[in-house]
């Protein structure tokens, strides 16, 4: 019982430090790891080794994957590829169903691009579609927001799911995570779409722009012109599709039945489908999006930006792993094995912990990393130690990390301010929408569990 109380105090401390005192999540998690080691009475000679070994191992296993994934996302954002993909989907679907169009655009673009950045890039396109169709701008804002959010928390190579896969111990089977994450994210996005449709004929009094050069006053034509000549749709989609196809193909050929045998073809597909190699190939494809003079300078600038964006995520992921290693070495695992095994609550535990952390401190990525590190030592106790159980655990964590977005979440402010939605209206609509899609995603995960476990 003492071990459980220590865990509760540590988690409460992480939430309080990050949400109220605005302590950097890396410091909060690392502090919790070290304090927890003393509180759980780990041998003094093992504390530093436990913390540093877990940190270094995680960086070695997942660091390059997160970095290369971030690099692809930055190039897609800065080159106008996100706009090109959106336009291709509009040509395919048309503008008869604007909410569906916004949801699908968000669902695809947010696989490599952070949802905050994706909304900034796509907001002008959303406004143009809204004006062309006459549908409520509130509905299209909800549809785009939830579409972006769905894959952001559930589908690699977004850094959050990648970090969770490493913490849970399933990073060598990202193909299964992608294969299951995509349909679960689709269910979440469709739930968000259904909720957005409720507001198709309801609008609001928008907030006035803060200044004449406010980004929300930029027209879609002005945004499009700022990128120069946009890449064609095939080139825009290729950096996303190549890594996903290669990783999934590697998982398929490694199935127990060995569909293509174990010869040279097996070795090549397995090598190319290794996440680091697959993302390097995706990055190479992304570099073809850089056009005109000064390509090398732009490439270097975007790589510097990628490192700046990825660095905090890498540090938080490593600190989360250290925290998880301390928990795994503590008496907590034995206590939980004795008391949780018979409750049958399984996947609800990671979902509820992630939802609590997300709601309390705001960041989906911090929620995903912290929860996955916390839950990893409990997998056996919860009956989730199989490969399928681990994948579903990562997805349950991602679903919980959607619930809910409100004033302590930067994404809430990005969407509400760029869409000029008053805060009171945003609470009644945007916040509720994230709860709806998070619960829908968890329901889909529970259905998958019936067949896979």
Tab-separated table of C-alpha atoms in Angstrom:
chain	number	residue	atom	x	y	z
A	1	UNK	CA	0.000	0.000	0.000
A	2	UNK	CA	2.897	2.336	0.763
A	3	UNK	CA	4.218	1.850	-2.784
A	4	UNK	CA	0.871	2.913	-4.242
A	5	UNK	CA	0.758	6.028	-2.070
A	6	UNK	CA	4.269	6.944	-3.213
A	7	UNK	CA	3.152	6.546	-6.838
A	8	UNK	CA	0.108	8.779	-6.280
A	9	UNK	CA	2.287	11.465	-4.664
A	10	UNK	CA	4.806	11.304	-7.523
A	11	UNK	CA	2.127	11.595	-10.219
A	12	UNK	CA	0.415	14.440	-8.352
A	13	UNK	CA	3.804	16.143	-8.072
A	14	UNK	CA	4.388	15.852	-11.843
A	15	UNK	CA	0.960	17.332	-12.570
A	16	UNK	CA	1.370	20.145	-10.043
A	17	UNK	CA	4.877	21.001	-11.211
A	18	UNK	CA	4.008	21.104	-14.922
A	19	UNK	CA	0.476	22.549	-14.728
A	20	UNK	CA	0.666	25.066	-11.896
A	21	UNK	CA	4.318	25.938	-11.506
A	22	UNK	CA	5.125	25.606	-15.231
A	23	UNK	CA	8.212	23.481	-14.562
A	24	UNK	CA	9.670	21.961	-17.724
A	25	UNK	CA	8.267	18.410	-18.101
A	26	UNK	CA	11.790	17.010	-18.509
A	27	UNK	CA	12.809	18.333	-15.091
A	28	UNK	CA	9.510	17.225	-13.529
A	29	UNK	CA	9.849	13.651	-14.814
A	30	UNK	CA	13.546	13.372	-14.009
A	31	UNK	CA	12.938	14.799	-10.549
A	32	UNK	CA	10.133	12.265	-10.011
A	33	UNK	CA	12.453	9.463	-11.126
A	34	UNK	CA	15.190	10.412	-8.655
A	35	UNK	CA	12.857	11.187	-5.752
A	36	UNK	CA	10.939	7.984	-6.472
A	37	UNK	CA	14.147	5.955	-6.368
A	38	UNK	CA	14.815	7.223	-2.846
A	39	UNK	CA	11.181	6.878	-1.767
A	40	UNK	CA	11.015	3.267	-2.999
A	41	UNK	CA	14.346	2.604	-1.239
A	42	UNK	CA	16.252	1.390	-4.257
A	43	UNK	CA	19.879	0.546	-3.360
A	44	UNK	CA	21.973	3.715	-3.537
A	45	UNK	CA	24.463	2.087	-5.869
A	46	UNK	CA	21.704	1.296	-8.399
A	47	UNK	CA	19.841	4.629	-8.530
A	48	UNK	CA	22.115	6.459	-10.968
A	49	UNK	CA	22.555	3.354	-13.137
A	50	UNK	CA	18.800	2.735	-13.314
A	51	UNK	CA	18.054	6.321	-14.321
A	52	UNK	CA	20.875	6.821	-16.829
A	53	UNK	CA	20.663	3.391	-18.446
A	54	UNK	CA	16.963	3.824	-19.208
A	55	UNK	CA	17.549	7.351	-20.518
A	56	UNK	CA	20.428	6.305	-22.798
A	57	UNK	CA	18.720	3.157	-24.039
A	58	UNK	CA	15.606	5.100	-25.004
A	59	UNK	CA	17.596	7.737	-26.863
A	60	UNK	CA	19.457	5.020	-28.741
A	61	UNK	CA	16.310	3.138	-29.684
A	62	UNK	CA	13.875	5.897	-30.551
A	63	UNK	CA	15.819	9.185	-30.691
A	64	UNK	CA	16.694	9.052	-34.397
A	65	UNK	CA	13.199	7.892	-35.306
A	66	UNK	CA	11.627	10.912	-33.597
A	67	UNK	CA	14.208	13.251	-35.114
A	68	UNK	CA	13.803	12.028	-38.700
A	69	UNK	CA	10.007	12.017	-38.353
A	70	UNK	CA	10.120	15.626	-37.169
A	71	UNK	CA	12.379	16.584	-40.082
A	72	UNK	CA	9.880	15.179	-42.587
A	73	UNK	CA	7.053	17.094	-40.918
A	74	UNK	CA	8.909	20.411	-40.971
A	75	UNK	CA	9.751	20.080	-44.681
A	76	UNK	CA	6.134	19.192	-45.534
A	77	UNK	CA	4.933	22.214	-43.586
A	78	UNK	CA	7.469	24.707	-44.960
A	79	UNK	CA	7.410	23.554	-48.593
A	80	UNK	CA	3.659	23.912	-49.057
A	81	UNK	CA	3.243	20.134	-49.359
A	82	UNK	CA	0.479	20.212	-46.738
A	83	UNK	CA	-1.451	22.685	-48.908
A	84	UNK	CA	-0.799	20.543	-51.978
A	85	UNK	CA	-2.144	17.436	-50.220
A	86	UNK	CA	-5.214	19.349	-49.080
A	87	UNK	CA	-5.925	20.632	-52.587
A	88	UNK	CA	-5.569	17.113	-54.000
A	89	UNK	CA	-8.144	15.836	-51.529
A	90	UNK	CA	-10.510	18.694	-52.352
A	91	UNK	CA	-10.227	17.826	-56.042
A	92	UNK	CA	-10.989	14.217	-55.171
A	93	UNK	CA	-13.873	14.806	-52.772
A	94	UNK	CA	-15.119	18.171	-53.980
A	95	UNK	CA	-16.700	20.789	-51.731
A	96	UNK	CA	-20.155	19.226	-51.365
A	97	UNK	CA	-19.164	17.834	-47.974
A	98	UNK	CA	-16.890	20.499	-46.468
A	99	UNK	CA	-16.788	19.003	-42.963
A	100	UNK	CA	-15.769	15.606	-44.329
A	101	UNK	CA	-13.142	17.281	-46.494
A	102	UNK	CA	-11.652	19.115	-43.499
A	103	UNK	CA	-11.660	15.946	-41.381
A	104	UNK	CA	-9.904	13.893	-44.056
A	105	UNK	CA	-7.331	16.607	-44.722
A	106	UNK	CA	-6.546	16.844	-41.010
A	107	UNK	CA	-6.414	13.053	-40.620
A	108	UNK	CA	-3.744	12.709	-43.319
A	109	UNK	CA	-1.679	15.853	-42.753
A	110	UNK	CA	-1.213	15.249	-39.002
A	111	UNK	CA	0.502	11.875	-39.471
A	112	UNK	CA	3.874	13.629	-39.866
A	113	UNK	CA	2.972	17.266	-39.023
A	114	UNK	CA	2.201	18.472	-35.486
A	115	UNK	CA	-1.491	19.277	-35.108
A	116	UNK	CA	-0.765	22.861	-33.968
A	117	UNK	CA	1.348	23.558	-37.065
A	118	UNK	CA	-1.125	21.726	-39.279
A	119	UNK	CA	-3.989	23.945	-38.152
A	120	UNK	CA	-1.956	27.114	-38.703
A	121	UNK	CA	-1.088	26.016	-42.256
A	122	UNK	CA	-4.565	24.768	-43.162
A	123	UNK	CA	-6.713	27.439	-41.524
A	124	UNK	CA	-6.796	29.701	-44.592
A	125	UNK	CA	-7.828	26.744	-46.739
A	126	UNK	CA	-10.559	25.966	-44.201
A	127	UNK	CA	-11.840	29.532	-44.417
A	128	UNK	CA	-11.868	29.407	-48.212
A	129	UNK	CA	-13.874	26.166	-48.225
A	130	UNK	CA	-16.234	27.587	-45.611
A	131	UNK	CA	-16.955	30.695	-47.696
A	132	UNK	CA	-17.396	28.650	-50.879
A	133	UNK	CA	-19.907	26.239	-49.340
A	134	UNK	CA	-21.773	28.471	-46.913
A	135	UNK	CA	-21.428	25.968	-44.058
A	136	UNK	CA	-20.774	27.227	-40.531
A	137	UNK	CA	-17.155	28.133	-39.856
A	138	UNK	CA	-17.592	26.634	-36.398
A	139	UNK	CA	-18.355	23.244	-37.962
A	140	UNK	CA	-15.322	23.298	-40.270
A	141	UNK	CA	-13.089	24.395	-37.381
A	142	UNK	CA	-14.236	21.437	-35.263
A	143	UNK	CA	-13.880	19.041	-38.204
A	144	UNK	CA	-10.328	20.163	-39.006
A	145	UNK	CA	-9.302	20.241	-35.349
A	146	UNK	CA	-10.526	16.723	-34.604
A	147	UNK	CA	-9.180	15.332	-37.870
A	148	UNK	CA	-5.720	16.636	-37.021
A	149	UNK	CA	-5.961	15.459	-33.430
A	150	UNK	CA	-6.890	11.877	-34.298
A	151	UNK	CA	-3.646	10.816	-35.991
A	152	UNK	CA	-1.510	13.185	-33.896
A	153	UNK	CA	-1.985	11.032	-30.795
A	154	UNK	CA	-2.419	7.591	-32.356
A	155	UNK	CA	-0.295	7.057	-35.487
A	156	UNK	CA	3.522	7.038	-35.858
A	157	UNK	CA	5.719	8.746	-36.969
A	158	UNK	CA	4.169	11.476	-34.792
A	159	UNK	CA	6.595	11.671	-31.826
A	160	UNK	CA	4.041	10.942	-29.065
A	161	UNK	CA	3.030	7.459	-30.261
A	162	UNK	CA	6.666	6.686	-31.116
A	163	UNK	CA	7.777	7.550	-27.584
A	164	UNK	CA	4.939	5.502	-26.094
A	165	UNK	CA	5.865	2.515	-28.261
A	166	UNK	CA	9.422	2.668	-26.930
A	167	UNK	CA	8.338	3.010	-23.304
A	168	UNK	CA	5.846	0.155	-23.581
A	169	UNK	CA	8.382	-2.058	-25.406
A	170	UNK	CA	6.735	-2.410	-28.810
A	171	UNK	CA	8.959	-0.099	-30.890
A	172	UNK	CA	10.175	-3.111	-32.896
A	173	UNK	CA	6.620	-3.695	-34.134
A	174	UNK	CA	5.555	-0.276	-35.380
A	175	UNK	CA	3.876	-1.896	-38.377
A	176	UNK	CA	1.183	-3.392	-36.136
A	177	UNK	CA	0.832	-0.071	-34.313
A	178	UNK	CA	0.318	1.782	-37.604
A	179	UNK	CA	-2.035	-0.890	-38.952
A	180	UNK	CA	-4.256	-0.683	-35.871
A	181	UNK	CA	-3.720	3.005	-35.172
A	182	UNK	CA	-5.019	4.160	-38.547
A	183	UNK	CA	-8.519	2.618	-38.191
A	184	UNK	CA	-8.781	3.668	-34.528
A	185	UNK	CA	-7.832	7.222	-35.533
A	186	UNK	CA	-10.420	7.016	-38.329
A	187	UNK	CA	-13.122	6.155	-35.790
A	188	UNK	CA	-12.028	9.090	-33.627
A	189	UNK	CA	-12.017	11.435	-36.629
A	190	UNK	CA	-15.476	10.259	-37.732
A	191	UNK	CA	-16.783	10.863	-34.210
A	192	UNK	CA	-15.376	14.372	-34.394
A	193	UNK	CA	-16.955	14.781	-37.835
A	194	UNK	CA	-20.357	13.675	-36.534
A	195	UNK	CA	-20.080	16.169	-33.697
A	196	UNK	CA	-18.993	18.941	-36.104
A	197	UNK	CA	-21.992	18.234	-38.342
A	198	UNK	CA	-24.304	19.222	-35.471
A	199	UNK	CA	-23.002	22.779	-35.887
A	200	UNK	CA	-23.195	22.923	-39.696
A	201	UNK	CA	-25.948	25.563	-39.580
A	202	UNK	CA	-24.969	27.221	-36.329
A	203	UNK	CA	-22.454	30.026	-36.281
A	204	UNK	CA	-21.120	32.507	-33.748
A	205	UNK	CA	-20.067	36.123	-33.527
A	206	UNK	CA	-16.353	35.946	-34.320
A	207	UNK	CA	-13.736	37.773	-32.321
A	208	UNK	CA	-12.281	40.815	-34.114
A	209	UNK	CA	-8.717	40.451	-35.422
A	210	UNK	CA	-6.136	41.712	-32.964
A	211	UNK	CA	-4.359	43.821	-35.589
A	212	UNK	CA	-4.461	44.630	-39.278
A	213	UNK	CA	-1.675	42.155	-39.990
A	214	UNK	CA	-3.235	39.393	-37.861
A	215	UNK	CA	-2.532	35.979	-39.400
A	216	UNK	CA	-6.243	35.153	-39.415
A	217	UNK	CA	-6.910	37.911	-41.958
A	218	UNK	CA	-4.673	36.287	-44.555
A	219	UNK	CA	-6.657	34.966	-47.502
A	220	UNK	CA	-6.115	31.511	-48.911
A	221	UNK	CA	-4.775	33.008	-52.138
A	222	UNK	CA	-2.210	35.036	-50.188
A	223	UNK	CA	-1.161	31.958	-48.232
A	224	UNK	CA	-0.826	29.901	-51.390
A	225	UNK	CA	1.251	32.564	-53.128
A	226	UNK	CA	3.599	32.770	-50.129
A	227	UNK	CA	4.804	29.223	-50.916
A	228	UNK	CA	5.542	29.962	-54.578
A	229	UNK	CA	5.002	26.974	-56.865
A	230	UNK	CA	3.454	24.146	-54.862
A	231	UNK	CA	4.784	20.593	-55.247
A	232	UNK	CA	2.579	18.135	-57.111
A	233	UNK	CA	0.339	15.867	-55.077
A	234	UNK	CA	2.369	12.691	-55.662
A	235	UNK	CA	5.578	14.322	-54.400
A	236	UNK	CA	3.704	15.783	-51.431
A	237	UNK	CA	2.232	12.451	-50.310
A	238	UNK	CA	5.358	10.364	-50.974
A	239	UNK	CA	7.334	11.304	-47.805
A	240	UNK	CA	4.381	10.095	-45.707
A	241	UNK	CA	3.430	7.016	-47.670
A	242	UNK	CA	6.924	5.582	-48.228
A	243	UNK	CA	7.826	5.094	-44.534
A	244	UNK	CA	4.357	3.788	-43.666
A	245	UNK	CA	4.403	1.254	-46.504
A	246	UNK	CA	7.961	0.118	-45.748
A	247	UNK	CA	7.333	-0.313	-42.009
A	248	UNK	CA	4.078	-2.205	-42.599
A	249	UNK	CA	5.703	-4.399	-45.275
A	250	UNK	CA	8.455	-5.328	-42.836
A	251	UNK	CA	5.858	-6.337	-40.250
A	252	UNK	CA	4.035	-8.480	-42.817
A	253	UNK	CA	7.124	-10.411	-43.938
A	254	UNK	CA	8.053	-10.989	-40.280
A	255	UNK	CA	4.751	-12.679	-39.474
A	256	UNK	CA	5.196	-16.177	-37.964
A	257	UNK	CA	4.342	-17.858	-41.276
A	258	UNK	CA	7.131	-15.898	-43.085
A	259	UNK	CA	5.028	-15.136	-46.227
A	260	UNK	CA	8.085	-14.602	-48.475
A	261	UNK	CA	10.471	-16.978	-46.751
A	262	UNK	CA	13.777	-15.934	-45.175
A	263	UNK	CA	16.038	-15.291	-48.140
A	264	UNK	CA	17.526	-12.140	-49.619
A	265	UNK	CA	14.130	-10.547	-50.268
A	266	UNK	CA	13.213	-11.034	-46.598
A	267	UNK	CA	16.453	-9.381	-45.460
A	268	UNK	CA	15.992	-6.411	-47.809
A	269	UNK	CA	12.356	-5.757	-46.866
A	270	UNK	CA	13.163	-6.120	-43.144
A	271	UNK	CA	16.096	-3.701	-43.455
A	272	UNK	CA	14.142	-1.096	-45.433
A	273	UNK	CA	11.241	-1.403	-42.992
A	274	UNK	CA	13.379	-0.668	-39.958
A	275	UNK	CA	11.837	2.587	-38.662
A	276	UNK	CA	15.065	4.590	-38.821
A	277	UNK	CA	15.810	3.466	-42.401
A	278	UNK	CA	12.193	3.932	-43.525
A	279	UNK	CA	12.142	7.492	-42.188
A	280	UNK	CA	15.518	8.306	-43.742
A	281	UNK	CA	14.047	7.211	-47.090
A	282	UNK	CA	11.003	9.362	-46.362
A	283	UNK	CA	13.290	12.287	-45.584
A	284	UNK	CA	15.137	11.776	-48.868
A	285	UNK	CA	11.781	11.894	-50.653
A	286	UNK	CA	10.892	15.062	-48.732
A	287	UNK	CA	14.055	16.830	-49.923
A	288	UNK	CA	12.711	16.680	-53.500
A	289	UNK	CA	10.044	19.179	-52.374
A	290	UNK	CA	12.700	21.883	-52.012
A	291	UNK	CA	12.739	23.906	-55.235
A	292	UNK	CA	14.448	26.947	-56.719
A	293	UNK	CA	17.681	28.624	-55.744
A	294	UNK	CA	19.018	28.411	-52.221
A	295	UNK	CA	17.748	24.857	-51.704
A	296	UNK	CA	20.718	23.884	-49.553
A	297	UNK	CA	20.308	26.926	-47.313
A	298	UNK	CA	16.589	26.249	-46.873
A	299	UNK	CA	17.265	22.587	-46.166
A	300	UNK	CA	19.832	23.455	-43.484
A	301	UNK	CA	17.470	26.010	-41.945
A	302	UNK	CA	14.642	23.492	-41.785
A	303	UNK	CA	16.888	20.826	-40.281
A	304	UNK	CA	17.932	23.283	-37.558
A	305	UNK	CA	14.245	23.976	-36.907
A	306	UNK	CA	13.545	20.227	-36.767
A	307	UNK	CA	16.245	19.713	-34.148
A	308	UNK	CA	14.849	22.625	-32.111
A	309	UNK	CA	11.355	21.089	-32.244
A	310	UNK	CA	12.496	17.523	-31.550
A	311	UNK	CA	14.927	18.259	-28.712
A	312	UNK	CA	12.321	18.848	-25.960
A	313	UNK	CA	10.398	15.745	-27.056
A	314	UNK	CA	13.563	13.626	-26.941
A	315	UNK	CA	14.454	14.856	-23.460
A	316	UNK	CA	10.924	14.324	-22.136
A	317	UNK	CA	10.859	10.838	-23.654
A	318	UNK	CA	14.177	9.925	-22.039
A	319	UNK	CA	13.118	11.292	-18.658
A	320	UNK	CA	9.837	9.392	-18.909
A	321	UNK	CA	11.781	6.198	-19.560
A	322	UNK	CA	13.933	6.847	-16.482
A	323	UNK	CA	10.799	7.341	-14.385
A	324	UNK	CA	9.370	4.105	-15.755
A	325	UNK	CA	12.590	2.211	-14.992
A	326	UNK	CA	12.467	3.366	-11.371
A	327	UNK	CA	8.864	2.198	-11.074
A	328	UNK	CA	9.777	-1.147	-12.643
A	329	UNK	CA	12.562	-1.630	-10.095
A	330	UNK	CA	10.302	-0.739	-7.141
A	331	UNK	CA	7.968	-2.913	-5.041
A	332	UNK	CA	5.087	-1.281	-6.924
A	333	UNK	CA	4.975	-3.961	-9.616
A	334	UNK	CA	4.469	-6.738	-7.078
A	335	UNK	CA	1.718	-4.816	-5.298
A	336	UNK	CA	-0.112	-4.116	-8.555
A	337	UNK	CA	0.226	-7.729	-9.698
A	338	UNK	CA	-1.527	-8.878	-6.554
A	339	UNK	CA	-4.294	-6.271	-6.599
A	340	UNK	CA	-5.057	-5.382	-10.225
A	341	UNK	CA	-4.930	-8.720	-11.988
A	342	UNK	CA	-8.387	-9.816	-10.934
A	343	UNK	CA	-10.192	-6.516	-11.571
A	344	UNK	CA	-10.478	-6.962	-15.346
A	345	UNK	CA	-10.048	-3.235	-16.030
A	346	UNK	CA	-7.119	-3.714	-18.421
A	347	UNK	CA	-7.014	-0.984	-21.055
A	348	UNK	CA	-9.129	1.413	-18.987
A	349	UNK	CA	-6.120	2.043	-16.715
A	350	UNK	CA	-3.809	3.646	-19.346
A	351	UNK	CA	-6.765	5.485	-20.893
A	352	UNK	CA	-7.900	7.049	-17.612
A	353	UNK	CA	-4.381	7.932	-16.446
A	354	UNK	CA	-3.580	9.594	-19.789
A	355	UNK	CA	-6.897	11.474	-19.733
A	356	UNK	CA	-6.262	12.694	-16.190
A	357	UNK	CA	-2.739	13.886	-17.026
A	358	UNK	CA	-3.872	15.506	-20.288
A	359	UNK	CA	-6.723	17.380	-18.637
A	360	UNK	CA	-4.529	18.483	-15.737
A	361	UNK	CA	-1.430	19.741	-17.542
A	362	UNK	CA	-2.501	20.298	-21.166
A	363	UNK	CA	0.150	18.674	-23.348
A	364	UNK	CA	-0.855	15.511	-25.206
A	365	UNK	CA	2.793	14.565	-25.771
A	366	UNK	CA	3.678	14.905	-22.077
A	367	UNK	CA	0.572	12.890	-21.186
A	368	UNK	CA	1.497	10.127	-23.644
A	369	UNK	CA	5.133	9.911	-22.531
A	370	UNK	CA	4.364	10.067	-18.792
A	371	UNK	CA	1.504	7.572	-18.923
A	372	UNK	CA	3.356	5.061	-21.080
A	373	UNK	CA	6.373	5.195	-18.738
A	374	UNK	CA	4.081	4.792	-15.741
A	375	UNK	CA	2.055	1.923	-17.199
A	376	UNK	CA	4.947	-0.138	-18.633
A	377	UNK	CA	5.760	-1.952	-15.352
A	378	UNK	CA	2.051	-2.797	-14.909
A	379	UNK	CA	1.503	-4.547	-18.248
A	380	UNK	CA	1.740	-8.045	-16.824
A	381	UNK	CA	-0.567	-7.167	-13.938
A	382	UNK	CA	-3.158	-5.792	-16.343
A	383	UNK	CA	-2.950	-8.748	-18.728
A	384	UNK	CA	-1.443	-6.594	-21.490
A	385	UNK	CA	2.038	-8.105	-21.844
A	386	UNK	CA	1.404	-9.725	-25.252
A	387	UNK	CA	2.430	-7.863	-28.444
A	388	UNK	CA	-1.233	-7.175	-29.196
A	389	UNK	CA	-1.802	-5.991	-25.639
A	390	UNK	CA	1.170	-3.640	-25.840
A	391	UNK	CA	-0.043	-2.103	-29.114
A	392	UNK	CA	-3.544	-1.626	-27.719
A	393	UNK	CA	-2.011	-0.076	-24.596
A	394	UNK	CA	-0.188	2.527	-26.711
A	395	UNK	CA	-3.448	3.293	-28.507
A	396	UNK	CA	-5.367	3.542	-25.213
A	397	UNK	CA	-2.775	6.021	-23.969
A	398	UNK	CA	-3.155	8.034	-27.193
A	399	UNK	CA	-6.945	8.013	-26.885
A	400	UNK	CA	-6.710	9.255	-23.305
A	401	UNK	CA	-4.314	12.005	-24.365
A	402	UNK	CA	-7.124	13.604	-26.405
A	403	UNK	CA	-9.370	14.031	-23.354
A	404	UNK	CA	-9.755	16.990	-23.014
A	405	UNK	CA	-8.284	20.058	-24.703
A	406	UNK	CA	-9.000	23.273	-22.816
A	407	UNK	CA	-7.313	26.461	-21.604
A	408	UNK	CA	-4.035	24.825	-20.536
A	409	UNK	CA	-3.510	23.304	-24.003
A	410	UNK	CA	-1.756	25.346	-26.688
A	411	UNK	CA	-3.787	23.567	-29.378
A	412	UNK	CA	-7.017	24.883	-27.829
A	413	UNK	CA	-5.764	28.434	-28.253
A	414	UNK	CA	-4.376	27.850	-31.749
A	415	UNK	CA	-7.770	26.632	-32.965
A	416	UNK	CA	-9.934	29.115	-31.085
A	417	UNK	CA	-7.823	32.180	-31.884
A	418	UNK	CA	-7.140	31.416	-35.547
A	419	UNK	CA	-10.833	30.595	-36.030
A	420	UNK	CA	-11.828	33.688	-34.019
A	421	UNK	CA	-14.025	31.566	-31.717
A	422	UNK	CA	-14.864	33.223	-28.366
A	423	UNK	CA	-13.476	31.323	-25.369
A	424	UNK	CA	-16.903	30.498	-23.926
A	425	UNK	CA	-18.010	29.046	-27.268
A	426	UNK	CA	-14.724	27.150	-27.603
A	427	UNK	CA	-15.284	25.480	-24.230
A	428	UNK	CA	-18.786	24.385	-25.259
A	429	UNK	CA	-17.662	23.053	-28.640
A	430	UNK	CA	-13.919	22.404	-29.081
A	431	UNK	CA	-13.369	20.963	-25.608
A	432	UNK	CA	-16.416	18.713	-25.887
A	433	UNK	CA	-15.277	17.583	-29.358
A	434	UNK	CA	-11.956	16.286	-27.985
A	435	UNK	CA	-13.807	14.352	-25.285
A	436	UNK	CA	-16.128	12.836	-27.894
A	437	UNK	CA	-13.318	11.630	-30.143
A	438	UNK	CA	-11.164	10.377	-27.267
A	439	UNK	CA	-14.003	8.251	-25.902
A	440	UNK	CA	-14.865	7.035	-29.427
A	441	UNK	CA	-11.233	5.998	-29.985
A	442	UNK	CA	-11.206	4.070	-26.707
A	443	UNK	CA	-14.461	2.321	-27.637
A	444	UNK	CA	-12.862	1.229	-30.927
A	445	UNK	CA	-9.818	-0.061	-29.014
A	446	UNK	CA	-12.060	-2.091	-26.728
A	447	UNK	CA	-13.735	-3.655	-29.763
A	448	UNK	CA	-10.317	-4.572	-31.199
A	449	UNK	CA	-9.395	-6.109	-27.851
A	450	UNK	CA	-12.328	-8.504	-28.108
A	451	UNK	CA	-10.805	-10.008	-31.268
A	452	UNK	CA	-7.081	-9.699	-30.528
A	453	UNK	CA	-6.830	-10.668	-26.861
